[in-house]
């Protein structure tokens, strides 16, 4: 019954609503009951997204192949000459061999972000695999978020391991502090935003708010399972020896020459983030439509292929940009490699703002706060994930090229 205003005396009246349901037999199996809603999805658009991403990968692969097969091969031949008169003609990336493995500024922060990126990347891979196998479907409401929280908790062991390994390779001494920052830093940032948003939903008395008991359960899982796993992974990484760099590091840092404007760190980082975003932006539209437009997203096989293309694109664009910066005698590649691929998260946030302005009709301040709050969480996950991919790709590239030359 619903109370309404009366027409005569202004007294509320009770109006009773009734309805009836007629069940009809259907030949559709129970497992295929969602296909009726999924038939509206245009697969051609997803194939266009895949082809667009593959073309970007082919373009970058051609550039990387040219660098590896032609430019670097000529460099190796020239740098490995035994004649002493060749030493005076050293140019390019070999000049910075004594500084390329110098620890970066704020090494602990970079190590924590890389470790958190590995944690998010592992969660993404496992989630996509289980979704393709049919374990996560629109029929199970909340199943995706539950699996995400559980995987983030369990994958803390990888965050602790890789954060400590990276920090130890920087000759860091405070590995326990690095471990605590890994266990509490990025998860605390995400939980803080989520908690504030949940308080706003509570204030609106919405049924979509997470109950207090569930929040306590998440905190218990965080400190009772995730933090000990991070400590375990960090301790195991601390006990393992770190591989020595192929070349030594000079005591006095080399002065970096003045760079041209297009090789400045800010410009190269912003330009490097365009291609990884270009590989995923079409699929991003369907994901945001599923989150904010109450639509179904069920084609996880396409999403997995886009994710693979994203990983390849992040690795290749950071390798290319790192090679150009080393040739310009700029050896500060650690942060640049992380931020080059991680900058795609900035374009994702800007695209979310464009989606908000063109596709949604949200006027209430609370709804706007929720949109941009959850978008910040999503882009933060994307930032650390793509950043760690770029960092490890550049680390492997730098170690490979400097282990292939002879240095006196």
Short mmCIF file of N, CA and C in Angstrom, two decimals, residues 9 20-21 25 32 41-43 61 99-100 105 123 130 155 160 178-179 193 209 230 232 234 291 296 355 368 374:
data_model
loop_
_atom_site.label_atom_id
_atom_site.label_comp_id
_atom_site.label_asym_id
_atom_site.label_seq_id
_atom_site.Cartn_x
_atom_site.Cartn_y
_atom_site.Cartn_z
N UNK A 9 -10.67 15.96 1.96
CA UNK A 9 -10.33 16.59 3.24
C UNK A 9 -8.84 16.70 3.45
N UNK A 20 -0.71 -9.51 -11.53
CA UNK A 20 -0.76 -10.95 -11.75
C UNK A 20 0.36 -11.35 -12.70
N UNK A 21 0.82 -12.57 -12.59
CA UNK A 21 1.91 -13.11 -13.40
C UNK A 21 1.43 -14.37 -14.08
N UNK A 25 5.79 -21.41 -21.03
CA UNK A 25 6.89 -22.34 -21.28
C UNK A 25 7.83 -21.78 -22.34
N UNK A 32 21.28 -20.27 -20.98
CA UNK A 32 21.30 -19.26 -22.05
C UNK A 32 20.22 -18.19 -21.86
N UNK A 41 24.13 -6.52 -28.55
CA UNK A 41 25.52 -6.09 -28.61
C UNK A 41 26.06 -6.31 -30.02
N UNK A 42 26.58 -5.26 -30.60
CA UNK A 42 27.11 -5.33 -31.96
C UNK A 42 28.55 -5.83 -31.90
N UNK A 43 28.76 -7.06 -32.34
CA UNK A 43 30.09 -7.64 -32.28
C UNK A 43 31.05 -6.96 -33.25
N UNK A 61 55.43 -2.41 -32.96
CA UNK A 61 56.35 -3.54 -33.15
C UNK A 61 57.33 -3.27 -34.26
N UNK A 99 75.86 5.72 -15.49
CA UNK A 99 74.79 6.34 -14.70
C UNK A 99 73.43 5.71 -14.92
N UNK A 100 73.33 4.81 -15.90
CA UNK A 100 72.00 4.32 -16.26
C UNK A 100 71.39 3.46 -15.15
N UNK A 105 65.33 9.08 -7.99
CA UNK A 105 64.83 9.84 -6.86
C UNK A 105 63.56 9.17 -6.31
N UNK A 123 45.57 -9.58 -10.45
CA UNK A 123 44.12 -9.67 -10.23
C UNK A 123 43.37 -9.58 -11.55
N UNK A 130 38.84 -16.22 -15.38
CA UNK A 130 37.64 -16.81 -14.77
C UNK A 130 36.37 -16.32 -15.46
N UNK A 155 46.49 -11.44 -3.61
CA UNK A 155 47.64 -11.05 -4.44
C UNK A 155 48.57 -10.08 -3.74
N UNK A 160 54.16 -7.38 -2.14
CA UNK A 160 55.29 -7.33 -1.23
C UNK A 160 56.57 -7.85 -1.85
N UNK A 178 59.43 0.06 3.47
CA UNK A 178 58.87 -0.14 2.13
C UNK A 178 57.75 -1.17 2.16
N UNK A 179 57.92 -2.21 2.96
CA UNK A 179 56.89 -3.24 3.06
C UNK A 179 55.60 -2.68 3.66
N UNK A 193 38.98 6.49 -0.36
CA UNK A 193 38.00 7.05 -1.30
C UNK A 193 36.68 6.29 -1.21
N UNK A 209 24.23 1.44 -0.16
CA UNK A 209 25.37 1.61 0.71
C UNK A 209 25.86 0.25 1.22
N UNK A 230 51.65 -9.62 2.40
CA UNK A 230 52.64 -8.66 1.91
C UNK A 230 53.95 -8.81 2.68
N UNK A 232 55.04 -11.49 4.16
CA UNK A 232 55.66 -12.76 3.77
C UNK A 232 56.38 -12.63 2.43
N UNK A 234 57.47 -9.91 1.03
CA UNK A 234 58.61 -9.00 1.17
C UNK A 234 59.79 -9.69 1.84
N UNK A 291 28.70 -0.01 -16.42
CA UNK A 291 28.75 0.45 -15.03
C UNK A 291 27.70 1.52 -14.77
N UNK A 296 24.60 -4.66 -19.96
CA UNK A 296 25.35 -5.88 -19.69
C UNK A 296 26.65 -5.89 -20.49
N UNK A 355 32.57 11.34 -21.28
CA UNK A 355 31.41 10.45 -21.21
C UNK A 355 30.35 11.02 -20.27
N UNK A 368 27.18 13.17 -8.88
CA UNK A 368 28.42 13.60 -9.52
C UNK A 368 29.63 13.18 -8.70
N UNK A 374 34.35 7.04 -8.05
CA UNK A 374 34.60 5.70 -8.57
C UNK A 374 35.48 5.73 -9.82
#
